[in-house]
CSV table of C-alpha atoms and ligand atoms in Angstrom, one decimal:
chain,number,residue,atom,x,y,z
A,14,MET,CA,82.4,-47.1,-32.3
A,15,PRO,CA,80.5,-43.6,-30.6
A,16,GLU,CA,79.8,-44.1,-27.3
A,17,LEU,CA,78.1,-41.6,-24.6
A,18,PRO,CA,79.7,-38.7,-24.9
A,19,GLU,CA,79.4,-38.6,-28.5
A,20,VAL,CA,75.4,-39.8,-28.9
A,21,GLU,CA,74.7,-37.8,-25.9
A,22,THR,CA,76.2,-34.8,-29.2
A,23,VAL,CA,73.5,-36.0,-31.6
A,24,ARG,CA,70.9,-36.1,-29.3
A,25,ASP,CA,71.6,-32.9,-28.0
A,26,GLY,CA,71.9,-31.1,-31.7
A,27,LEU,CA,68.3,-33.2,-32.4
A,28,ALA,CA,66.8,-31.5,-29.9
A,29,ARG,CA,67.9,-27.7,-31.1
A,30,HIS,CA,67.4,-29.0,-34.9
A,31,VAL,CA,64.1,-31.1,-35.4
A,32,LEU,CA,62.0,-31.2,-31.8
A,33,GLY,CA,58.1,-29.6,-32.7
A,34,ARG,CA,58.5,-30.6,-36.5
A,35,ARG,CA,56.6,-32.8,-38.4
A,36,VAL,CA,57.9,-35.8,-40.6
A,37,ASP,CA,56.0,-35.5,-44.7
A,38,ALA,CA,57.6,-37.2,-45.9
A,39,VAL,CA,60.8,-40.5,-45.8
A,40,VAL,CA,62.0,-42.0,-48.5
A,41,VAL,CA,64.2,-45.6,-47.3
A,42,HIS,CA,67.2,-45.1,-50.1
A,43,HIS,CA,68.5,-48.4,-48.3
A,44,PRO,CA,66.1,-51.4,-46.8
A,45,ARG,CA,69.2,-52.8,-44.7
A,46,ALA,CA,69.4,-48.8,-42.9
A,47,VAL,CA,66.3,-50.7,-41.3
A,48,ARG,CA,65.9,-54.4,-41.9
A,49,ARG,CA,65.4,-54.5,-38.7
A,50,HIS,CA,62.2,-52.0,-38.4
A,51,VAL,CA,58.5,-55.0,-37.9
A,52,GLY,CA,57.5,-54.4,-41.5
A,53,GLY,CA,60.8,-53.2,-43.3
A,54,ALA,CA,61.0,-50.7,-45.9
A,55,LEU,CA,57.2,-50.4,-46.5
A,56,ASP,CA,55.9,-50.1,-43.0
A,57,LEU,CA,58.4,-47.8,-42.1
A,58,PRO,CA,57.8,-44.9,-44.2
A,59,GLY,CA,53.7,-45.0,-43.2
A,60,ARG,CA,54.8,-45.2,-39.8
A,61,LEU,CA,56.8,-42.1,-39.9
A,62,THR,CA,54.7,-39.1,-41.8
A,63,GLY,CA,52.1,-36.9,-40.2
A,64,ARG,CA,54.1,-37.3,-36.7
A,65,THR,CA,56.0,-34.9,-35.3
A,66,LEU,CA,59.3,-35.3,-33.2
A,67,SER,CA,58.4,-34.7,-30.1
A,68,ALA,CA,61.2,-35.0,-28.1
A,69,ALA,CA,65.2,-36.7,-28.3
A,70,VAL,CA,66.2,-39.1,-25.0
A,71,ARG,CA,69.1,-41.1,-24.5
A,72,ARG,CA,69.6,-43.7,-22.3
A,73,GLY,CA,73.4,-44.8,-23.2
A,74,LYS,CA,74.4,-45.0,-26.4
A,75,TYR,CA,69.6,-45.6,-27.7
A,76,LEU,CA,68.9,-43.1,-29.4
A,77,TRP,CA,65.7,-42.0,-29.8
A,78,LEU,CA,62.9,-39.4,-31.2
A,79,VAL,CA,59.5,-39.5,-29.4
A,80,LEU,CA,55.8,-39.0,-32.1
A,81,ASP,CA,53.5,-36.9,-31.2
A,82,ASP,CA,52.7,-36.2,-27.6
A,83,ASP,CA,51.6,-39.5,-26.2
A,84,ALA,CA,54.1,-41.4,-26.1
A,85,GLU,CA,53.4,-44.4,-27.6
A,86,ASP,CA,56.2,-45.1,-29.6
A,87,ALA,CA,60.0,-43.4,-31.1
A,88,LEU,CA,62.5,-43.8,-34.2
A,89,LEU,CA,65.5,-45.5,-32.7
A,90,VAL,CA,68.4,-45.1,-34.3
A,91,HIS,CA,71.1,-47.2,-34.0
A,92,LEU,CA,74.1,-45.1,-35.5
A,93,GLY,CA,76.7,-48.8,-35.2
A,94,MET,CA,79.6,-48.4,-35.8
A,95,SER,CA,80.1,-45.3,-38.3
A,96,GLY,CA,76.2,-43.7,-38.7
A,97,GLN,CA,75.5,-40.4,-38.9
A,98,LEU,CA,71.8,-38.4,-38.8
A,99,LEU,CA,72.9,-35.1,-40.9
A,100,VAL,CA,69.5,-31.8,-41.2
A,101,ARG,CA,70.3,-30.1,-44.0
A,102,ARG,CA,68.7,-27.7,-46.8
A,103,GLU,CA,66.0,-29.5,-48.9
A,104,ASP,CA,67.4,-28.4,-51.8
A,105,ALA,CA,71.1,-29.1,-50.7
A,106,ALA,CA,72.7,-32.2,-52.6
A,107,LEU,CA,73.9,-34.5,-50.6
A,108,THR,CA,76.8,-34.5,-51.5
A,109,LEU,CA,79.1,-37.0,-48.7
A,110,PRO,CA,83.3,-35.6,-49.0
A,111,PRO,CA,85.8,-39.1,-47.8
A,112,PRO,CA,86.1,-40.3,-45.2
A,113,GLU,CA,89.4,-38.4,-44.2
A,114,HIS,CA,87.7,-34.9,-44.5
A,115,LEU,CA,84.8,-36.1,-42.5
A,116,VAL,CA,87.8,-36.2,-39.6
A,117,HIS,CA,90.7,-33.5,-40.5
A,118,PRO,CA,90.4,-30.5,-41.3
A,119,PRO,CA,87.2,-29.1,-41.7
A,120,PRO,CA,85.2,-28.4,-45.3
A,121,PRO,CA,86.0,-25.1,-46.2
A,122,ALA,CA,84.2,-22.2,-45.6
A,123,ASP,CA,83.1,-22.2,-49.3
A,124,SER,CA,81.6,-25.2,-49.1
A,125,ARG,CA,78.1,-25.7,-48.8
A,126,LEU,CA,78.1,-28.7,-46.6
A,127,THR,CA,79.0,-25.5,-43.8
A,128,ALA,CA,76.2,-23.7,-45.4
A,129,ASP,CA,73.9,-26.4,-43.1
A,130,SER,CA,73.0,-27.6,-39.3
A,131,ARG,CA,74.4,-31.1,-39.0
A,132,LEU,CA,74.2,-33.3,-37.4
A,133,ALA,CA,77.1,-36.1,-37.2
A,134,ALA,CA,77.8,-39.2,-35.3
A,135,ASP,CA,81.6,-40.7,-36.1
A,136,SER,CA,84.1,-42.9,-35.0
A,137,ARG,CA,86.6,-43.8,-38.4
A,138,LEU,CA,89.1,-44.2,-35.6
A,139,ALA,CA,91.3,-45.9,-39.0
A,140,ALA,CA,91.4,-42.0,-40.1
A,141,ASP,CA,93.5,-41.9,-37.4
A,142,SER,CA,96.0,-42.9,-37.2
A,143,ARG,CA,97.0,-43.1,-33.2
A,144,LEU,CA,94.5,-45.2,-33.6
A,145,THR,CA,95.3,-47.1,-36.7
A,146,ALA,CA,97.3,-49.7,-35.2
A,147,ASP,CA,94.9,-51.0,-32.0
A,148,SER,CA,92.4,-51.0,-35.1
A,149,ARG,CA,94.7,-53.6,-36.6
A,150,LEU,CA,93.7,-55.8,-33.3
A,151,ALA,CA,89.7,-56.1,-34.2
A,152,ASP,CA,89.1,-53.4,-31.9
A,153,GLU,CA,86.5,-52.0,-34.9
A,154,ARG,CA,86.6,-53.4,-38.1
A,155,PRO,CA,89.2,-50.5,-40.1
A,156,ALA,CA,87.0,-48.7,-42.8
A,157,PRO,CA,86.5,-49.2,-46.6
A,158,THR,CA,89.5,-47.9,-47.7
A,159,ALA,CA,89.8,-45.1,-50.9
A,160,ALA,CA,92.5,-44.2,-53.8
A,161,PRO,CA,93.7,-40.0,-51.4
A,162,GLY,CA,90.4,-37.3,-53.4
A,163,VAL,CA,88.4,-39.9,-54.6
A,164,PRO,CA,85.1,-40.0,-52.3
A,165,PRO,CA,83.2,-43.2,-52.2
A,166,ASP,CA,80.9,-44.6,-53.7
A,167,PRO,CA,77.3,-42.9,-52.3
A,168,THR,CA,75.3,-46.0,-53.4
A,169,ARG,CA,77.3,-48.4,-50.9
A,170,HIS,CA,75.4,-45.7,-48.1
A,171,LEU,CA,72.7,-46.9,-46.2
A,172,ARG,CA,70.5,-43.9,-46.3
A,173,VAL,CA,67.0,-42.9,-45.0
A,174,SER,CA,65.2,-38.6,-45.6
A,175,LEU,CA,62.9,-37.7,-43.7
A,176,ASP,CA,61.3,-34.4,-45.6
A,177,LEU,CA,60.6,-31.5,-42.2
A,178,ASP,CA,58.1,-29.2,-42.8
A,179,ASP,CA,60.5,-26.6,-42.6
A,180,GLY,CA,62.1,-26.9,-44.8
A,181,ALA,CA,64.9,-30.0,-43.5
A,182,ARG,CA,65.6,-32.6,-44.2
A,183,LEU,CA,66.7,-34.9,-41.5
A,184,TRP,CA,69.4,-37.4,-43.3
A,185,PHE,CA,70.8,-41.7,-41.9
A,186,VAL,CA,73.9,-41.8,-43.7
A,187,ASP,CA,75.6,-45.0,-42.6
A,188,GLN,CA,78.7,-46.2,-44.7
A,189,ARG,CA,79.4,-49.3,-43.3
A,190,THR,CA,75.9,-50.8,-43.1
A,191,PHE,CA,76.3,-51.8,-39.6
A,192,GLY,CA,73.4,-49.0,-38.2
A,193,HIS,CA,69.8,-48.7,-38.4
A,194,LEU,CA,66.2,-47.5,-37.4
A,195,LEU,CA,62.8,-49.1,-36.4
A,196,VAL,CA,59.8,-47.8,-35.0
A,197,ALA,CA,59.5,-48.9,-31.9
A,198,ASP,CA,56.7,-48.7,-29.5
A,199,LEU,CA,57.5,-47.2,-26.1
A,200,VAL,CA,56.5,-49.3,-22.9
A,201,PRO,CA,57.4,-47.9,-19.2
A,202,THR,CA,60.6,-47.9,-17.1
A,203,ALA,CA,61.1,-50.8,-14.9
A,204,ASP,CA,61.7,-48.1,-12.3
A,205,GLY,CA,59.1,-45.8,-12.5
A,206,ALA,CA,61.8,-43.4,-13.4
A,207,PRO,CA,62.7,-41.0,-16.7
A,208,GLY,CA,63.3,-43.4,-19.6
A,209,GLY,CA,66.3,-40.9,-20.7
A,210,HIS,CA,68.3,-38.2,-20.3
A,211,GLY,CA,66.0,-35.9,-22.4
A,212,SER,CA,62.3,-36.2,-21.7
A,213,PRO,CA,60.5,-36.7,-18.0
A,214,VAL,CA,58.6,-39.4,-19.1
A,215,PRO,CA,59.0,-42.9,-17.9
A,216,VAL,CA,59.6,-45.0,-21.0
A,217,LEU,CA,61.9,-46.4,-23.3
A,218,PRO,CA,61.9,-48.2,-26.6
A,219,ALA,CA,60.7,-51.8,-26.6
A,220,PRO,CA,64.0,-52.9,-27.6
A,221,ALA,CA,66.1,-51.3,-25.6
A,222,ALA,CA,63.5,-52.4,-22.2
A,223,HIS,CA,67.0,-54.6,-21.1
A,224,ILE,CA,69.6,-51.4,-21.4
A,225,ALA,CA,70.4,-49.6,-18.1
A,226,ARG,CA,70.7,-46.4,-16.6
A,227,ASP,CA,73.7,-44.5,-18.0
A,228,PRO,CA,76.0,-43.0,-15.4
A,229,LEU,CA,75.7,-39.7,-16.0
A,230,ASP,CA,71.8,-40.8,-15.4
A,231,PRO,CA,70.3,-38.3,-12.2
A,232,HIS,CA,67.9,-41.7,-11.6
A,233,LEU,CA,70.6,-43.6,-11.5
A,234,ASP,CA,71.5,-45.7,-7.8
A,235,ARG,CA,74.9,-45.5,-7.9
A,236,ALA,CA,75.2,-47.5,-4.3
A,237,ALA,CA,72.7,-50.2,-6.1
A,238,LEU,CA,75.4,-50.2,-9.2
A,239,ALA,CA,78.0,-51.5,-7.1
A,240,ARG,CA,76.4,-53.5,-5.6
A,241,ARG,CA,75.5,-56.0,-8.1
A,242,LEU,CA,78.9,-54.8,-9.7
A,243,ARG,CA,80.8,-57.0,-7.1
A,244,GLN,CA,77.8,-59.8,-7.0
A,245,ARG,CA,79.0,-60.4,-10.9
A,246,ARG,CA,81.7,-63.0,-10.8
A,247,THR,CA,83.5,-62.2,-14.0
A,248,GLU,CA,86.4,-59.4,-14.6
A,249,VAL,CA,85.3,-55.8,-13.7
A,250,LYS,CA,85.6,-54.7,-17.8
A,251,ARG,CA,83.5,-57.5,-18.9
A,252,ALA,CA,81.2,-56.1,-16.5
A,253,LEU,CA,81.7,-52.5,-17.6
A,254,LEU,CA,80.8,-53.3,-20.7
A,255,ASP,CA,76.9,-55.0,-20.4
A,256,GLN,CA,75.1,-53.1,-21.0
A,257,SER,CA,72.3,-54.8,-18.9
A,258,LEU,CA,74.4,-54.1,-15.7
A,259,VAL,CA,75.3,-50.1,-16.7
A,260,SER,CA,74.9,-48.9,-19.9
A,261,GLY,CA,77.4,-46.5,-22.3
A,262,ILE,CA,80.5,-47.5,-21.8
A,263,GLY,CA,82.1,-48.5,-23.8
A,264,ASN,CA,85.3,-50.2,-25.2
A,265,ILE,CA,87.3,-46.9,-24.9
A,266,TYR,CA,86.3,-45.3,-21.9
A,267,ALA,CA,86.2,-47.8,-20.4
A,268,ASP,CA,89.2,-48.2,-20.7
A,269,GLU,CA,90.0,-44.9,-19.4
A,270,ALA,CA,88.0,-45.4,-16.0
A,271,LEU,CA,90.2,-48.6,-14.9
A,272,TRP,CA,92.7,-46.4,-15.9
A,273,ARG,CA,92.6,-43.4,-13.8
A,274,ALA,CA,90.3,-46.1,-10.7
A,275,ARG,CA,93.3,-47.7,-11.3
A,276,LEU,CA,92.3,-51.2,-11.2
A,277,HIS,CA,93.3,-54.0,-13.7
A,278,PRO,CA,90.3,-54.7,-16.7
A,279,ARG,CA,90.8,-58.4,-15.5
A,280,ARG,CA,90.2,-58.3,-11.9
A,281,ALA,CA,87.8,-59.9,-9.9
A,282,THR,CA,84.1,-58.5,-9.1
A,283,ASP,CA,83.3,-60.3,-6.5
A,284,ARG,CA,86.9,-59.2,-4.9
A,285,LEU,CA,86.0,-55.3,-5.2
A,286,THR,CA,85.4,-53.0,-2.0
A,287,GLN,CA,82.3,-51.0,-2.3
A,288,ARG,CA,84.5,-48.2,-2.2
A,289,ALA,CA,86.9,-49.5,-4.9
A,290,ALA,CA,83.8,-50.3,-7.4
A,291,LEU,CA,81.8,-47.0,-6.0
A,292,GLU,CA,85.4,-45.0,-6.8
A,293,LEU,CA,85.2,-46.8,-10.6
A,294,LEU,CA,81.8,-46.1,-11.4
A,295,ALA,CA,83.2,-42.5,-10.7
A,296,ALA,CA,85.8,-42.9,-12.5
A,297,ALA,CA,83.6,-43.6,-15.6
A,298,GLU,CA,81.4,-41.0,-15.3
A,299,ALA,CA,84.6,-37.7,-14.8
A,300,VAL,CA,85.3,-39.4,-17.6
A,301,MET,CA,82.5,-39.5,-19.6
A,302,ARG,CA,81.8,-35.7,-18.5
A,303,GLU,CA,84.9,-34.6,-20.1
A,304,ALA,CA,84.6,-35.8,-23.2
A,305,LEU,CA,80.8,-34.3,-23.6
A,306,ALA,CA,82.6,-31.8,-22.1
A,307,ALA,CA,85.7,-31.6,-25.4
A,308,GLY,CA,82.9,-32.0,-27.9
A,309,GLY,CA,79.7,-30.3,-27.3
A,310,THR,CA,80.9,-27.2,-28.5
A,311,SER,CA,82.2,-27.3,-31.0
A,312,PHE,CA,78.3,-28.8,-32.8
A,313,ASP,CA,78.2,-26.2,-35.0
A,314,ALA,CA,81.4,-25.9,-36.0
A,315,LEU,CA,82.3,-28.8,-38.0
A,316,TYR,CA,80.9,-31.3,-40.5
A,317,VAL,CA,82.0,-34.3,-37.6
A,318,ASP,CA,81.8,-32.3,-34.0
A,319,VAL,CA,81.7,-36.4,-33.4
A,320,GLU,CA,84.7,-38.2,-33.8
A,321,GLY,CA,85.1,-41.5,-31.1
A,322,ALA,CA,87.9,-41.4,-30.1
A,323,SER,CA,89.8,-40.1,-33.1
A,324,GLY,CA,89.6,-36.3,-32.8
A,325,TYR,CA,88.9,-33.8,-30.4
A,326,PHE,CA,89.2,-36.0,-27.1
A,327,ALA,CA,91.6,-38.6,-28.6
A,328,ARG,CA,94.7,-35.4,-25.9
A,329,SER,CA,93.3,-35.9,-23.0
A,330,LEU,CA,92.8,-40.2,-23.8
A,331,ASP,CA,95.4,-41.2,-20.4
A,332,ALA,CA,94.9,-45.5,-21.4
A,333,TYR,CA,93.8,-46.0,-24.1
A,334,GLY,CA,94.6,-46.0,-27.9
A,335,ARG,CA,98.4,-44.7,-25.2
A,336,ALA,CA,100.4,-49.3,-25.9
A,337,GLY,CA,103.8,-48.3,-25.6
A,338,GLU,CA,104.4,-44.9,-24.3
A,339,PRO,CA,104.8,-44.1,-21.1
A,340,CYS,CA,101.4,-44.0,-18.0
A,341,ARG,CA,101.3,-40.2,-17.3
A,342,ARG,CA,101.1,-41.0,-13.7
A,343,CYS,CA,103.9,-43.8,-13.0
A,344,GLY,CA,105.9,-43.5,-16.6
A,345,THR,CA,106.1,-47.1,-17.1
A,346,PRO,CA,105.0,-48.2,-20.9
A,347,MET,CA,101.0,-48.7,-21.2
A,348,ARG,CA,100.7,-52.3,-21.8
A,349,ARG,CA,97.9,-53.9,-25.4
A,350,GLU,CA,96.5,-57.6,-24.7
A,351,SER,CA,93.7,-58.5,-26.7
A,352,PHE,CA,90.1,-58.7,-24.9
A,353,MET,CA,86.9,-59.7,-25.8
A,354,GLY,CA,87.5,-59.9,-29.1
A,355,ARG,CA,89.3,-56.5,-28.5
A,356,SER,CA,92.5,-54.7,-27.0
A,357,SER,CA,92.5,-53.8,-23.3
A,358,THR,CA,95.1,-50.9,-23.0
A,359,PHE,CA,96.7,-49.9,-19.5
A,360,CYS,CA,99.5,-49.3,-17.0
A,361,PRO,CA,100.8,-53.2,-15.4
A,362,ARG,CA,102.8,-51.2,-12.5
A,363,CYS,CA,99.5,-48.9,-11.6
A,364,GLN,CA,97.2,-51.5,-12.4
A,365,ARG,CA,97.8,-54.6,-11.5
A,366,PRO,CA,95.8,-57.9,-11.6
A,367,SER,CA,94.9,-59.6,-7.8
A,368,ARG,CA,97.1,-62.6,-7.0
A,369,ALA,CA,94.0,-64.1,-6.0
A,370,HIS,CA,92.9,-63.9,-9.3
A,371,PRO,CA,95.6,-63.9,-12.4
A,372,PRO,CA,95.2,-63.0,-16.2
A,373,ARG,CA,94.3,-66.1,-18.1
B,422,ZN,ZN1,100.8,-46.3,-14.4
């Protein structure tokens, strides 16, 4: 599933490739892609046609394109587990290579896919053998399997296309059908600060109004967040994943942050010191900045530059996907346990549960 660094890479690509462009036509190829839009597939084209994409904004894992300059509504994109945004020339057919080609290796130089600018967020964890075992632990549903070399049936993909006035076409594509698009009204932020990264305007889409600021947000009050975290009576990883407390942290970066901060995933939040909570938040911010730095530069180089943990950043992960491998601090084999229907990977020596709250 795309996490904050992956979504930010997509946002950055949108900002560079589609801002200032007017939407001339919209085709909803699969109504399911707009199932959360009030009015559905019949209404969405009318809400977008003739509008100018004026800003690409992100808060946590939420991404939206502001429509026109009046900041009244926006196209909210939910990438789900495997949603992609692709920009290409109008005459380029939307041919989708099989998932393994989306990840490794990059498409051949003579492929017309390489001739276009493209945006992609993808998390085909199952395509990476390192993470397949974790996928089976229900971390993510496995990708649809196709025979080697046989492209998946394109009609099974959710697709929506926006024709832009410069001849480019913005595609939303999702092979696993969890992603979706909707047009939503923008509402004022609770704290009066900008709604997200990419726009100074203090608004955000109504469906994202409950989403907290993320660790990379300069308007995040870290001390206040650390206090709120400690006021929760829950397990620390559960709190990290709560998007209404702090946004943008998913399973992968939660495990990474906890490993860096030497905290057991089930440590009680109300037993953390303010200093420990601040160190944990700093660790989350650091691991995300590193992931962003690793992914952001390759944006135009690969068909899929954003691969969740399955590609470029997997080499740098210290916890996630390393069950059974030696801890990079102490050498103890890393352990994986199920957690909230997914999994936690941690070092049983560096990340001890607190004695007062033993693991359940
Ligand atoms: Zn260790």
